[in-house]
Short mmCIF file of C-alpha atoms in Angstrom, two decimals:
data_model
loop_
_atom_site.label_atom_id
_atom_site.label_comp_id
_atom_site.label_asym_id
_atom_site.label_seq_id
_atom_site.Cartn_x
_atom_site.Cartn_y
_atom_site.Cartn_z
CA MET H 1 0.00 0.06 -0.03
CA ALA H 2 1.18 3.51 -0.87
CA ASP H 3 2.29 5.53 2.13
CA TRP H 4 -0.04 8.46 1.21
CA ILE H 5 -3.19 6.11 1.22
CA ALA H 6 -2.05 5.01 4.56
CA ALA H 7 -1.87 8.40 5.70
CA ILE H 8 -5.37 9.22 4.57
CA ILE H 9 -6.80 6.05 6.19
CA LEU H 10 -4.97 6.96 9.46
CA GLY H 11 -6.07 10.57 9.38
CA LEU H 12 -9.78 9.61 8.75
CA VAL H 13 -9.39 6.99 11.77
CA GLU H 14 -8.00 9.97 14.02
CA GLY H 15 -10.62 12.52 12.99
CA LEU H 16 -13.64 10.17 13.38
CA THR H 17 -12.29 8.63 16.83
CA GLU H 18 -10.52 11.53 18.63
CA PHE H 19 -13.62 12.74 20.36
CA ILE H 20 -15.78 9.65 21.01
CA PRO H 21 -15.07 7.40 23.86
CA VAL H 22 -13.53 4.67 21.90
CA SER H 23 -9.73 5.76 21.94
CA SER H 24 -8.56 7.33 18.69
CA THR H 25 -4.84 6.31 19.70
CA GLY H 26 -5.85 2.81 20.45
CA HIS H 27 -7.68 2.63 17.05
CA LEU H 28 -4.58 4.16 15.31
CA LEU H 29 -2.20 1.63 16.68
CA LEU H 30 -4.54 -1.42 15.53
CA VAL H 31 -5.12 0.00 12.07
CA LYS H 32 -1.30 0.80 11.80
CA GLU H 33 -0.67 -2.90 12.74
CA ALA H 34 -3.49 -4.15 10.34
CA LEU H 35 -1.75 -2.22 7.49
CA GLY H 36 1.72 -3.71 8.19
CA LEU H 37 3.43 -0.27 8.90
CA SER H 38 6.49 0.03 10.65
CA ASN H 39 6.85 1.53 14.24
CA THR H 40 9.07 4.55 12.92
CA PRO H 41 7.94 7.07 11.88
CA TRP H 42 4.37 5.97 12.01
CA ASP H 43 4.24 6.19 15.81
CA THR H 44 5.24 9.78 15.60
CA PHE H 45 2.80 10.26 12.75
CA ILE H 46 0.05 9.00 15.09
CA VAL H 47 0.60 11.63 17.61
CA MET H 48 1.17 14.53 15.32
CA ILE H 49 -1.85 14.19 13.18
CA GLN H 50 -3.90 14.63 16.36
CA LEU H 51 -3.48 18.32 16.21
CA GLY H 52 -5.65 18.53 12.96
CA ALA H 53 -8.57 17.05 14.79
CA ILE H 54 -7.97 19.36 17.71
CA LEU H 55 -8.15 22.39 15.28
CA ALA H 56 -11.49 21.02 14.58
CA VAL H 57 -12.60 22.14 18.03
CA VAL H 58 -11.03 25.54 17.56
CA ALA H 59 -13.09 25.83 14.26
CA VAL H 60 -16.28 24.89 15.71
CA TYR H 61 -16.06 26.71 19.02
CA PHE H 62 -14.13 29.88 17.55
CA ALA H 63 -16.58 32.48 18.73
CA ARG H 64 -16.55 31.19 22.34
CA LEU H 65 -12.93 30.70 22.53
CA TRP H 66 -12.28 34.08 20.93
CA LYS H 67 -14.54 35.82 23.47
CA VAL H 68 -12.53 34.05 26.21
CA LEU H 69 -9.18 35.27 24.71
CA LEU H 70 -10.32 38.87 24.34
CA GLY H 71 -11.61 38.80 27.89
CA LEU H 72 -8.46 37.68 29.49
CA PRO H 73 -6.38 40.94 29.08
CA GLY H 74 -9.41 42.99 30.38
CA LYS H 75 -9.54 40.64 33.34
CA ASP H 76 -13.14 39.23 32.56
CA PRO H 77 -13.81 36.99 35.61
CA ALA H 78 -15.80 34.54 33.62
CA ALA H 79 -12.88 34.25 30.94
CA ARG H 80 -10.37 33.98 33.77
CA ARG H 81 -12.38 31.36 35.58
CA PHE H 82 -12.74 29.12 32.47
CA ALA H 83 -9.05 29.45 31.36
CA ILE H 84 -7.84 28.46 34.74
CA SER H 85 -10.49 25.58 34.75
CA VAL H 86 -8.91 24.14 31.45
CA LEU H 87 -5.29 24.74 32.77
CA LEU H 88 -6.12 23.03 36.12
CA ALA H 89 -7.66 20.03 34.20
CA PHE H 90 -4.66 19.81 31.90
CA PHE H 91 -2.03 20.00 34.52
CA PRO H 92 -2.10 16.23 35.78
CA SER H 93 -1.73 14.59 32.48
CA ALA H 94 0.85 16.97 31.27
CA VAL H 95 2.92 15.95 34.21
CA LEU H 96 2.68 12.35 33.80
CA GLY H 97 3.11 12.95 29.85
CA LEU H 98 6.47 14.51 30.48
CA LEU H 99 7.59 11.97 33.11
CA PHE H 100 6.55 8.87 31.23
CA HIS H 101 6.63 9.71 27.58
CA ASP H 102 9.28 7.20 26.71
CA PHE H 103 7.54 4.44 28.69
CA ILE H 104 4.20 5.13 27.00
CA LYS H 105 5.66 4.84 23.38
CA ASP H 106 7.94 2.22 24.03
CA VAL H 107 5.77 -0.31 26.33
CA LEU H 108 2.20 0.78 26.30
CA PHE H 109 1.94 1.41 22.48
CA ASN H 110 1.02 -2.47 22.42
CA THR H 111 -1.71 -3.96 20.67
CA THR H 112 -2.72 -6.42 23.14
CA ILE H 113 -2.96 -3.64 25.90
CA VAL H 114 -5.07 -1.71 23.52
CA CYS H 115 -7.59 -4.60 22.79
CA VAL H 116 -7.85 -5.49 26.50
CA THR H 117 -8.42 -1.66 27.74
CA LEU H 118 -11.02 -1.34 24.68
CA ILE H 119 -12.90 -4.20 26.17
CA VAL H 120 -12.55 -3.19 29.85
CA GLY H 121 -13.51 0.37 28.93
CA GLY H 122 -16.60 -0.65 26.98
CA ILE H 123 -17.86 -2.55 29.90
CA ALA H 124 -17.23 0.41 32.31
CA LEU H 125 -19.32 2.40 29.75
CA ILE H 126 -22.22 -0.10 29.96
CA VAL H 127 -22.14 0.16 33.63
CA LEU H 128 -22.18 3.92 33.62
CA GLU H 129 -25.12 4.04 31.17
CA ARG H 130 -27.20 1.74 33.30
CA TRP H 131 -26.20 3.49 36.42
CA SER H 132 -27.48 6.60 34.75
CA ASP H 133 -30.56 5.18 33.45
CA ALA H 134 -31.48 3.90 36.74
CA GLY H 135 -31.51 7.59 38.03
CA THR H 136 -28.68 7.00 40.66
CA MET H 137 -26.01 9.20 39.04
CA GLY H 138 -26.18 12.69 40.29
CA LEU H 139 -27.59 11.76 43.64
CA ARG H 140 -25.98 12.90 46.89
CA ARG H 141 -26.68 11.91 50.56
CA VAL H 142 -28.00 14.83 52.60
CA VAL H 143 -28.48 14.38 56.41
CA ARG H 144 -31.36 16.50 57.97
CA ASN H 145 -32.50 16.16 61.51
CA GLY H 146 -30.38 12.98 62.00
CA VAL H 147 -32.10 11.39 58.78
CA GLU H 148 -29.96 10.58 55.65
CA THR H 149 -31.60 10.90 52.43
CA LEU H 150 -30.67 10.89 48.90
CA GLU H 151 -31.23 13.86 46.74
CA GLN H 152 -30.72 14.89 43.18
CA ARG H 153 -28.01 17.31 42.84
CA GLU H 154 -27.96 20.10 40.52
CA LEU H 155 -25.79 19.31 37.31
CA THR H 156 -23.76 21.70 35.91
CA GLU H 157 -24.82 22.55 32.23
CA ASP H 158 -22.44 25.09 31.15
CA ALA H 159 -18.76 23.71 30.36
CA MET H 160 -17.40 27.18 30.85
CA LYS H 161 -18.50 27.49 34.36
CA LEU H 162 -17.17 24.50 36.07
CA SER H 163 -15.77 24.88 39.70
CA TRP H 164 -11.98 24.49 39.80
CA LYS H 165 -12.31 21.50 41.81
CA THR H 166 -14.65 19.61 39.32
CA ALA H 167 -12.11 20.69 36.50
CA LEU H 168 -9.15 19.35 38.46
CA GLY H 169 -11.13 16.08 39.09
CA ILE H 170 -11.79 15.65 35.39
CA GLY H 171 -8.07 16.29 34.68
CA LEU H 172 -7.21 13.46 37.07
CA TRP H 173 -9.48 11.28 35.24
CA GLN H 174 -7.91 12.22 32.05
CA CYS H 175 -4.53 10.64 33.35
CA LEU H 176 -5.97 7.28 32.66
CA SER H 177 -5.88 8.05 28.98
CA ILE H 178 -1.96 7.77 29.06
CA ILE H 179 -2.90 4.04 28.52
CA PRO H 180 -3.68 3.51 24.80
CA GLY H 181 -7.14 2.13 24.53
CA VAL H 182 -8.70 3.98 27.49
CA SER H 183 -9.90 6.99 25.37
CA ARG H 184 -8.99 10.49 26.57
CA SER H 185 -12.51 11.66 25.71
CA GLY H 186 -14.09 8.85 27.24
CA ALA H 187 -12.22 9.20 30.71
CA THR H 188 -12.87 12.96 30.84
CA ILE H 189 -16.45 12.64 29.75
CA VAL H 190 -16.93 9.78 32.47
CA GLY H 191 -15.14 11.87 35.07
CA GLY H 192 -17.42 14.98 34.30
CA LEU H 193 -20.69 12.84 34.85
CA LEU H 194 -19.43 11.47 38.03
CA LEU H 195 -18.57 14.86 39.08
CA GLY H 196 -21.84 16.37 38.48
CA VAL H 197 -21.49 17.69 35.25
CA ASP H 198 -24.21 16.91 32.63
CA LYS H 199 -23.74 15.10 29.49
CA LYS H 200 -23.41 17.92 26.83
CA ALA H 201 -21.25 20.03 29.20
CA ALA H 202 -18.92 17.12 29.88
CA ALA H 203 -18.58 16.46 26.21
CA GLU H 204 -17.81 20.05 25.51
CA PHE H 205 -15.31 20.34 28.25
CA SER H 206 -13.67 17.31 26.86
CA PHE H 207 -13.32 19.19 23.72
CA PHE H 208 -11.76 22.35 25.34
CA LEU H 209 -9.25 20.10 27.45
CA ALA H 210 -8.25 18.47 24.35
CA ILE H 211 -6.69 21.60 22.81
CA PRO H 212 -3.96 22.02 25.40
CA THR H 213 -3.54 18.25 25.83
CA MET H 214 -2.92 17.59 22.40
CA VAL H 215 -0.95 20.60 21.55
CA GLY H 216 1.18 19.66 24.36
CA ALA H 217 1.63 16.01 23.07
CA PHE H 218 2.26 17.32 19.46
CA ALA H 219 5.04 19.84 20.60
CA LEU H 220 6.67 17.20 22.77
CA ASP H 221 6.69 14.45 20.02
CA PHE H 222 7.81 17.06 17.45
CA TRP H 223 10.64 18.02 19.33
CA GLU H 224 11.98 14.52 20.30
CA SER H 225 11.45 13.18 16.71
CA ARG H 226 12.48 16.34 14.77
CA GLU H 227 15.53 14.58 13.23
CA MET H 228 13.21 11.88 11.72
CA ILE H 229 10.79 14.16 10.19
CA THR H 230 12.43 14.51 6.67
CA GLY H 231 10.48 15.88 3.85
CA ASP H 232 8.63 12.78 2.96
CA VAL H 233 7.69 12.30 6.46
CA ALA H 234 6.48 15.96 6.81
CA GLY H 235 4.26 15.51 3.60
CA LEU H 236 2.55 12.44 5.09
CA ILE H 237 2.00 14.18 8.33
CA ALA H 238 0.40 17.06 6.36
CA ILE H 239 -1.89 14.82 4.59
CA GLY H 240 -2.90 12.98 7.71
CA PHE H 241 -3.37 16.44 9.49
CA VAL H 242 -5.84 17.78 6.75
CA VAL H 243 -7.98 14.54 6.65
CA SER H 244 -8.17 14.36 10.53
CA PHE H 245 -9.24 18.03 10.65
CA ILE H 246 -11.94 17.55 8.09
CA SER H 247 -13.31 14.27 9.65
CA GLY H 248 -12.85 15.67 13.18
CA LEU H 249 -15.00 18.79 12.14
CA PHE H 250 -17.87 16.49 11.18
CA VAL H 251 -17.60 14.58 14.58
CA VAL H 252 -17.45 17.66 16.82
CA ARG H 253 -20.57 19.16 15.11
CA PHE H 254 -22.74 16.23 15.79
CA LEU H 255 -21.14 14.23 18.77
CA VAL H 256 -23.01 16.35 21.48
CA ASP H 257 -26.39 15.77 19.88
CA PHE H 258 -25.50 12.24 19.41
CA VAL H 259 -24.53 11.34 22.90
CA GLY H 260 -27.43 13.24 24.27
CA ARG H 261 -29.84 11.22 22.12
CA TYR H 262 -28.23 7.67 22.15
CA GLY H 263 -25.92 7.80 25.25
CA PHE H 264 -22.76 5.62 25.38
CA ALA H 265 -24.45 2.40 24.34
CA PRO H 266 -23.20 2.29 20.68
CA PHE H 267 -19.56 3.39 21.75
CA SER H 268 -19.57 0.38 24.31
CA ALA H 269 -20.63 -2.05 21.81
CA TRP H 270 -17.97 -1.01 19.36
CA ARG H 271 -15.16 -1.07 21.91
CA ILE H 272 -16.02 -4.48 22.99
CA LEU H 273 -16.27 -5.71 19.31
CA VAL H 274 -13.17 -4.20 18.16
CA GLY H 275 -11.08 -5.30 21.30
CA THR H 276 -12.42 -8.88 21.00
CA VAL H 277 -11.77 -9.21 17.14
CA GLY H 278 -8.18 -7.55 17.93
CA LEU H 279 -7.37 -10.24 20.62
CA LEU H 280 -8.75 -13.09 18.28
CA ALA H 281 -6.46 -11.70 15.64
CA ILE H 282 -3.54 -11.47 17.80
CA TRP H 283 -3.86 -15.11 19.20
CA LEU H 284 -4.48 -16.60 15.73
CA TYR H 285 -1.77 -14.81 13.69
#
């Protein structure tokens, strides 16, 4: 297969999976393996084309993000609060990424690990969905006059108005995604739901958090792999970048409504299916 065709396929996979809870990195590693591509420079390619999908978030939410940027110099409290919340959520995974970057790429970029985490994550999403449908999510224990009762807590519905404590909690959940197959978007959305954020706001905050997270990963990988990025490799990265941007734009525009309508069940089924097929392929071949 021609390298440019492989770049298009991987770019399409990245854009379609970056923002849904199925693990874009996991899918990219499995597709790379299925296409018979060598680890170098394709592992670097996989990390760097994620920036294309992230720019899709910037394009869709440009007006809101631009308003925040304009408000920061003027010390707009709402803009400052949102910016700090994103930075707080970004901090834990940034530290882990710097400390364990080589370990992640050398050890965790493993197809067996990806398949197992896809299955485990799919089961976790099913449990979460049933918990949510049963009405137990969002309940809090309240003691009044010595009597303990459960009450429905008010959910945060604006992704730009999360408390700093909630944002940091979501950031800690994002740390799970250093394991390929866990899904960055899945970890942050689940973390948001468990911390009292509604589905739409949790998905949107996951989009916003992806911007510094993926830009940081891109910058780190670019610096460490700068000597390997020759003209041919740069051309392939450019192709994957454009394709991931276009496909990511489509997903960002429709994902929030899709999750609100269908929940996580379709993603759960897909994760378990892909993980199971992947393990069978590894064991048989």
